[in-house]
Short mmCIF file of C-alpha atoms and ligand atoms in Angstrom, two decimals:
data_model
loop_
_atom_site.label_atom_id
_atom_site.label_comp_id
_atom_site.label_asym_id
_atom_site.label_seq_id
_atom_site.Cartn_x
_atom_site.Cartn_y
_atom_site.Cartn_z
CA MET V 1053 -0.15 0.34 0.41
CA ALA V 1054 1.52 3.59 -0.91
CA ASP V 1055 2.41 6.13 1.80
CA ASN V 1056 0.72 8.54 -0.14
CA LYS V 1057 -2.87 7.93 -1.76
CA VAL V 1058 -3.03 9.79 -4.86
CA ALA V 1059 -4.21 8.03 -7.89
CA ILE V 1060 -5.88 8.71 -11.45
CA VAL V 1061 -8.48 7.02 -12.88
CA THR V 1062 -9.36 7.69 -16.36
CA GLY V 1063 -12.62 7.22 -17.77
CA ALA V 1064 -14.50 7.62 -14.36
CA SER V 1065 -17.08 9.32 -15.18
CA ARG V 1066 -19.80 6.21 -15.39
CA GLY V 1067 -19.58 2.43 -15.86
CA ILE V 1068 -16.89 0.37 -14.16
CA GLY V 1069 -14.25 3.65 -13.61
CA PHE V 1070 -16.92 5.85 -11.48
CA GLU V 1071 -16.98 2.20 -9.67
CA ILE V 1072 -13.34 2.16 -9.00
CA ALA V 1073 -13.34 5.56 -8.01
CA ARG V 1074 -16.00 5.77 -5.54
CA LEU V 1075 -14.36 2.37 -4.14
CA LEU V 1076 -11.02 3.99 -3.89
CA VAL V 1077 -12.26 7.45 -2.01
CA GLU V 1078 -13.64 4.40 0.37
CA ARG V 1079 -10.43 3.26 1.04
CA GLY V 1080 -9.14 6.62 1.82
CA TRP V 1081 -7.30 7.50 -1.68
CA LYS V 1082 -6.91 11.03 -2.91
CA LEU V 1083 -8.00 11.34 -6.88
CA GLY V 1084 -8.05 12.77 -9.71
CA ILE V 1085 -10.94 11.37 -12.18
CA THR V 1086 -11.05 12.27 -15.66
CA ALA V 1087 -13.24 11.94 -19.10
CA ARG V 1088 -13.78 13.46 -22.22
CA GLY V 1089 -17.42 14.35 -21.04
CA ARG V 1090 -16.87 17.86 -18.73
CA GLN V 1091 -20.79 18.01 -16.96
CA LYS V 1092 -21.13 13.54 -17.00
CA LEU V 1093 -17.86 13.54 -15.46
CA GLU V 1094 -18.17 16.68 -12.79
CA GLU V 1095 -21.48 15.14 -12.29
CA ALA V 1096 -19.56 12.04 -11.36
CA ALA V 1097 -17.32 13.77 -9.17
CA ASP V 1098 -20.16 14.90 -7.05
CA ARG V 1099 -21.53 11.71 -6.60
CA LEU V 1100 -18.40 11.02 -5.30
CA GLY V 1101 -18.72 13.30 -2.57
CA THR V 1102 -15.65 14.61 -1.32
CA ALA V 1103 -13.25 17.62 -1.67
CA ASN V 1104 -10.44 14.50 -2.03
CA ALA V 1105 -11.65 13.85 -6.24
CA ILE V 1106 -11.33 16.37 -8.51
CA ALA V 1107 -12.59 16.02 -11.87
CA ILE V 1108 -10.78 17.30 -14.92
CA ALA V 1109 -11.72 16.58 -18.44
CA CYS V 1110 -8.53 15.05 -20.43
CA ASP V 1111 -8.70 12.75 -23.83
CA VAL V 1112 -6.15 10.14 -22.95
CA ALA V 1113 -5.60 10.42 -26.50
CA ASP V 1114 -3.95 14.08 -26.17
CA PRO V 1115 -0.02 13.92 -24.59
CA THR V 1116 -0.40 17.15 -23.83
CA GLU V 1117 -3.81 17.07 -22.19
CA VAL V 1118 -2.69 13.85 -20.41
CA GLU V 1119 0.63 15.74 -18.78
CA ASP V 1120 -1.74 19.05 -17.84
CA ALA V 1121 -4.25 16.61 -15.91
CA VAL V 1122 -1.40 14.72 -14.22
CA SER V 1123 0.37 17.84 -13.07
CA MET V 1124 -3.35 18.82 -12.03
CA VAL V 1125 -3.54 16.04 -9.76
CA ALA V 1126 0.04 15.92 -8.21
CA GLY V 1127 -0.15 20.16 -7.29
CA ARG V 1128 -3.71 19.46 -5.94
CA PHE V 1129 -2.71 16.09 -3.96
CA GLY V 1130 1.22 15.62 -4.50
CA PRO V 1131 2.58 13.01 -6.66
CA VAL V 1132 0.85 10.02 -8.44
CA THR V 1133 1.42 6.80 -6.88
CA ALA V 1134 -1.41 4.75 -8.72
CA LEU V 1135 -2.80 4.95 -12.11
CA VAL V 1136 -6.03 3.31 -13.09
CA ASN V 1137 -6.02 3.49 -17.04
CA ASN V 1138 -9.33 1.80 -17.23
CA ALA V 1139 -10.74 4.87 -20.29
CA GLY V 1140 -11.72 2.58 -23.35
CA ILE V 1141 -14.02 2.81 -26.29
CA ILE V 1142 -15.58 0.09 -28.21
CA ASP V 1143 -16.23 1.25 -31.75
CA PRO V 1144 -15.97 0.80 -34.46
CA ILE V 1145 -17.84 -2.47 -34.56
CA GLY V 1146 -18.12 -4.55 -37.69
CA HIS V 1147 -17.33 -6.59 -39.94
CA ILE V 1148 -13.61 -6.23 -40.73
CA HIS V 1149 -13.96 -4.99 -44.87
CA GLU V 1150 -16.84 -2.90 -43.60
CA LEU V 1151 -14.98 -0.75 -41.07
CA ASP V 1152 -13.85 2.86 -41.29
CA PRO V 1153 -10.20 2.79 -41.03
CA ASP V 1154 -9.68 6.48 -39.10
CA ALA V 1155 -11.92 5.23 -36.84
CA PHE V 1156 -10.20 1.65 -36.35
CA MET V 1157 -6.77 4.01 -35.76
CA GLN V 1158 -8.70 6.76 -33.55
CA LEU V 1159 -9.50 3.36 -31.05
CA MET V 1160 -5.77 2.32 -31.35
CA HIS V 1161 -5.06 6.20 -30.40
CA ILE V 1162 -7.34 5.84 -27.02
CA ASN V 1163 -7.52 2.06 -26.09
CA ILE V 1164 -3.27 2.49 -26.50
CA GLY V 1165 -2.06 5.02 -27.04
CA GLY V 1166 -4.46 6.59 -24.05
CA VAL V 1167 -2.53 4.33 -21.79
CA MET V 1168 0.88 4.92 -23.63
CA ASN V 1169 0.33 8.50 -22.59
CA MET V 1170 -0.91 8.13 -19.16
CA SER V 1171 2.03 5.80 -18.24
CA ARG V 1172 4.47 8.23 -19.33
CA ALA V 1173 2.97 11.15 -17.73
CA VAL V 1174 3.04 9.24 -14.05
CA LEU V 1175 6.44 7.08 -14.07
CA PRO V 1176 8.68 9.88 -13.52
CA ALA V 1177 7.63 10.37 -10.10
CA MET V 1178 6.90 6.82 -9.21
CA ILE V 1179 10.79 6.16 -9.98
CA ALA V 1180 12.02 8.33 -8.19
CA ALA V 1181 9.59 7.47 -5.38
CA ARG V 1182 10.68 4.10 -6.14
CA SER V 1183 6.99 3.10 -5.69
CA GLY V 1184 3.53 2.66 -7.52
CA VAL V 1185 0.76 0.73 -9.58
CA ILE V 1186 -0.24 0.39 -12.68
CA VAL V 1187 -3.75 -1.22 -13.21
CA ASN V 1188 -4.46 -1.64 -16.89
CA LEU V 1189 -8.21 -2.45 -18.10
CA SER V 1190 -7.98 -5.60 -20.22
CA SER V 1191 -10.37 -7.94 -21.90
CA GLY V 1192 -11.12 -11.38 -22.88
CA ALA V 1193 -11.28 -9.98 -25.84
CA ALA V 1194 -7.57 -9.91 -25.62
CA HIS V 1195 -7.14 -13.76 -26.23
CA ASN V 1196 -9.87 -14.53 -27.98
CA PRO V 1197 -11.27 -13.13 -31.10
CA VAL V 1198 -15.02 -11.49 -30.78
CA GLU V 1199 -17.20 -11.20 -34.16
CA GLY V 1200 -17.15 -7.89 -35.20
CA TRP V 1201 -14.97 -6.31 -32.59
CA SER V 1202 -11.72 -6.67 -34.35
CA ALA V 1203 -10.20 -3.05 -33.49
CA TYR V 1204 -10.96 -3.62 -29.90
CA CYS V 1205 -9.55 -7.03 -29.74
CA THR V 1206 -6.68 -6.28 -31.96
CA SER V 1207 -6.32 -3.19 -29.16
CA LYS V 1208 -6.73 -5.26 -25.76
CA ALA V 1209 -3.95 -7.95 -27.56
CA GLY V 1210 -1.56 -5.00 -28.05
CA LEU V 1211 -2.25 -3.62 -24.16
CA ALA V 1212 -1.44 -7.28 -22.71
CA MET V 1213 1.60 -7.02 -23.86
CA PHE V 1214 2.51 -3.27 -23.44
CA SER V 1215 1.41 -4.22 -19.35
CA ARG V 1216 4.18 -6.84 -19.97
CA CYS V 1217 6.50 -4.71 -20.75
CA LEU V 1218 5.48 -1.80 -18.18
CA ALA V 1219 6.42 -4.56 -15.93
CA ALA V 1220 9.07 -5.55 -17.78
CA GLU V 1221 10.97 -2.30 -17.21
CA TYR V 1222 9.70 -1.01 -14.40
CA GLY V 1223 8.81 -3.85 -12.02
CA GLY V 1224 12.39 -3.73 -10.67
CA ARG V 1225 12.01 -0.23 -9.97
CA GLY V 1226 9.29 -0.22 -7.32
CA VAL V 1227 6.24 -0.08 -10.18
CA ARG V 1228 3.90 -3.16 -9.66
CA VAL V 1229 2.13 -3.31 -12.65
CA HIS V 1230 -1.50 -5.25 -13.22
CA ASP V 1231 -3.47 -6.51 -16.69
CA PHE V 1232 -6.71 -6.65 -15.02
CA ILE V 1233 -9.70 -8.62 -16.91
CA PRO V 1234 -12.85 -7.74 -15.33
CA GLY V 1235 -15.10 -10.05 -17.13
CA VAL V 1236 -18.40 -9.11 -18.99
CA VAL V 1237 -19.90 -6.15 -17.06
CA SER V 1238 -23.19 -3.83 -17.41
CA THR V 1239 -22.84 -0.60 -18.68
CA ASP V 1240 -23.16 1.73 -21.08
CA MET V 1241 -20.10 0.31 -23.75
CA LEU V 1242 -21.20 -3.65 -23.09
CA ASN V 1243 -24.76 -2.98 -23.58
CA GLY V 1244 -24.91 -0.71 -26.10
CA ALA V 1245 -22.50 -3.15 -28.30
CA GLN V 1246 -24.87 -5.65 -27.55
CA GLN V 1247 -27.34 -4.21 -28.87
CA ARG V 1248 -25.60 -2.57 -32.37
CA PHE V 1249 -23.99 -6.13 -33.51
CA ASP V 1250 -25.16 -9.78 -33.50
CA ASN V 1251 -22.24 -11.77 -32.44
CA ALA V 1252 -21.77 -14.59 -29.14
CA ILE V 1253 -21.52 -11.70 -26.43
CA ALA V 1254 -24.53 -10.31 -27.77
CA ARG V 1255 -26.63 -13.24 -27.28
CA LEU V 1256 -25.32 -13.62 -23.75
CA ASP V 1257 -27.88 -13.70 -21.03
CA GLU V 1258 -28.19 -11.33 -18.58
CA GLY V 1259 -27.56 -13.58 -15.68
CA ALA V 1260 -23.61 -13.78 -17.04
CA LYS V 1261 -23.00 -9.79 -16.68
CA LEU V 1262 -21.91 -8.28 -13.66
CA PRO V 1263 -22.13 -5.31 -12.26
CA ALA V 1264 -19.56 -2.89 -12.12
CA ASP V 1265 -18.95 -2.58 -8.37
CA VAL V 1266 -18.14 -6.54 -8.74
CA PRO V 1267 -14.81 -5.43 -11.03
CA ALA V 1268 -14.06 -2.48 -9.40
CA ARG V 1269 -13.78 -4.16 -5.98
CA CYS V 1270 -11.30 -6.46 -7.55
CA ILE V 1271 -9.56 -3.24 -9.02
CA ALA V 1272 -9.51 -1.50 -6.14
CA TRP V 1273 -8.02 -3.81 -3.90
CA LEU V 1274 -5.37 -4.04 -6.55
CA VAL V 1275 -4.27 -0.51 -6.33
CA ASP V 1276 -4.62 -0.47 -2.35
CA GLU V 1277 -3.56 -4.03 -1.52
CA GLY V 1278 -2.12 -5.81 -4.67
CA ARG V 1279 -0.63 -9.21 -2.58
CA VAL V 1280 -0.22 -10.83 -6.17
CA GLU V 1281 2.06 -11.71 -8.28
CA GLY V 1282 1.99 -11.55 -11.65
CA VAL V 1283 0.73 -8.91 -14.58
CA GLN V 1284 -2.34 -11.05 -15.52
CA GLN V 1285 -5.13 -10.84 -13.44
CA SER V 1286 -8.71 -11.93 -13.74
CA ILE V 1287 -11.80 -11.51 -12.44
CA ARG V 1288 -12.48 -15.60 -13.55
CA ASP V 1289 -9.24 -16.73 -10.96
CA PRO V 1290 -11.10 -18.14 -8.41
CA GLU V 1291 -7.84 -17.55 -6.35
CA LEU V 1292 -7.87 -13.70 -6.76
CA ARG V 1293 -12.29 -13.20 -6.09
CA LYS V 1294 -10.98 -15.27 -2.79
CA LEU V 1295 -8.08 -12.95 -1.88
CA VAL V 1296 -10.86 -9.51 -2.68
CA GLY V 1297 -13.56 -11.18 -0.66
CA LEU V 1298 -15.68 -11.35 -3.69
CA GLU V 1299 -19.41 -13.56 -2.57
CA GLU V 1300 -19.55 -16.67 -5.19
CA ARG V 1301 -21.58 -16.21 -8.36
CA ALA V 1302 -23.37 -18.95 -10.58
CA GLN V 1303 -21.32 -17.38 -14.05
CA TRP V 1304 -18.41 -15.35 -13.75
P1 NDP E 201 -17.90 3.06 -20.11
O1 NDP E 201 -18.35 3.21 -21.86
O2 NDP E 201 -19.35 2.56 -19.29
O3 NDP E 201 -17.47 4.42 -19.56
C1 NDP E 201 -16.17 4.43 -20.39
C2 NDP E 201 -15.79 5.82 -20.15
O4 NDP E 201 -13.96 6.01 -20.32
C3 NDP E 201 -16.17 6.94 -20.05
O5 NDP E 201 -16.32 7.55 -18.38
C4 NDP E 201 -15.59 7.55 -20.54
O6 NDP E 201 -16.03 8.96 -20.55
C5 NDP E 201 -14.79 7.99 -20.88
N1 NDP E 201 -13.61 7.75 -22.05
C6 NDP E 201 -14.07 7.10 -23.43
N2 NDP E 201 -12.90 7.45 -24.54
C7 NDP E 201 -11.66 8.61 -23.37
C8 NDP E 201 -10.67 9.30 -23.92
N3 NDP E 201 -10.20 9.21 -24.96
N4 NDP E 201 -10.04 10.07 -23.46
C9 NDP E 201 -10.70 9.52 -21.57
N5 NDP E 201 -11.54 9.02 -21.01
C10 NDP E 201 -12.30 8.60 -21.78
O7 NDP E 201 -17.10 1.65 -20.38
P2 NDP E 201 -16.47 0.55 -19.88
O8 NDP E 201 -16.76 1.16 -18.16
O9 NDP E 201 -17.54 -0.62 -19.90
O10 NDP E 201 -15.30 -0.16 -19.85
C11 NDP E 201 -14.13 0.18 -18.91
C12 NDP E 201 -12.85 -0.08 -19.25
O11 NDP E 201 -13.16 -1.82 -18.72
C13 NDP E 201 -12.61 -0.17 -20.97
O12 NDP E 201 -11.16 -0.13 -21.16
C14 NDP E 201 -13.06 -1.60 -21.02
O13 NDP E 201 -12.53 -1.75 -22.57
C15 NDP E 201 -12.86 -2.09 -20.72
N6 NDP E 201 -13.79 -3.46 -20.18
C16 NDP E 201 -15.08 -3.54 -19.94
C17 NDP E 201 -15.69 -4.67 -20.17
C18 NDP E 201 -17.49 -4.89 -19.99
O14 NDP E 201 -17.64 -5.77 -19.99
N7 NDP E 201 -18.00 -3.59 -19.39
C19 NDP E 201 -15.25 -5.80 -20.33
C20 NDP E 201 -13.69 -6.27 -20.60
C21 NDP E 201 -13.22 -4.68 -20.52
P3 NDP E 201 -16.33 9.89 -22.29
O15 NDP E 201 -16.74 9.48 -23.15
O16 NDP E 201 -16.90 11.22 -21.47
O17 NDP E 201 -15.33 10.23 -22.98
#
């Protein structure tokens, strides 16, 4: 656990990111929360109901905005000791020959470039402190193709390797890195994707979907306690669930 509990959670205006922010506040962390849409982000910060969480509208794909956001958080609370790279998009969805190439690359800029931008902005302080934790939101789609989700699957596969590279370069310098698979989670992203394209995930029954606070509990635990070895972590791992204290369910 870091002495100076200062975190940034990207994409925290809704979904899994908001729940991570809520749980980190409960665990005594000071937070910068980010998303592109300012109004929803400020409403989310209001819902957190604490002066220990500040909302900073920021596109993770823009390195300058990211550097400014990290400086603002450090200026307010002190050096950032934890980063949760949660922001991500799933569109464009469709068969590969029908996808817009610009939209395909924009997804890469956000889902991979965003993680790079955020990581490079927080790493100098973590290296100086010889301490820090970075959790990247991965997906089962990193390891298994999902029809119509080629851009998303490809980005999450790239992110899995980026997480391993981060761990290889900075693990020896006190920075713990995890790439976390949250399962199938009922959020705007997943529910919207299910409605827009028929594939195996669209056909999952409602019971297969987790509420956002369930994976968020694992992520808050990884940030705050994280007594586990290994970059890759998954909610489907019963050992991790036991450590976090999650109640068992019929489906994960
Ligand atoms: P949501 O779409 O519900 O929330 C995404 C959040 O990211 C929003 O706050 C959004 O705000 C923000 N965001 C999107 N693009 C950017 C950007 N360029 N810069 C900054 N913020 C951005 O998604 P989920 O909660 O479902 O997903 C969160 C993470 O979990 C994602 O990385 C996703 O890939 C991953 N995941 C989700 C699963 C699921 O089943 N839901 C399964 C596996 C992984 P705004 O649009 O205003 O920027």
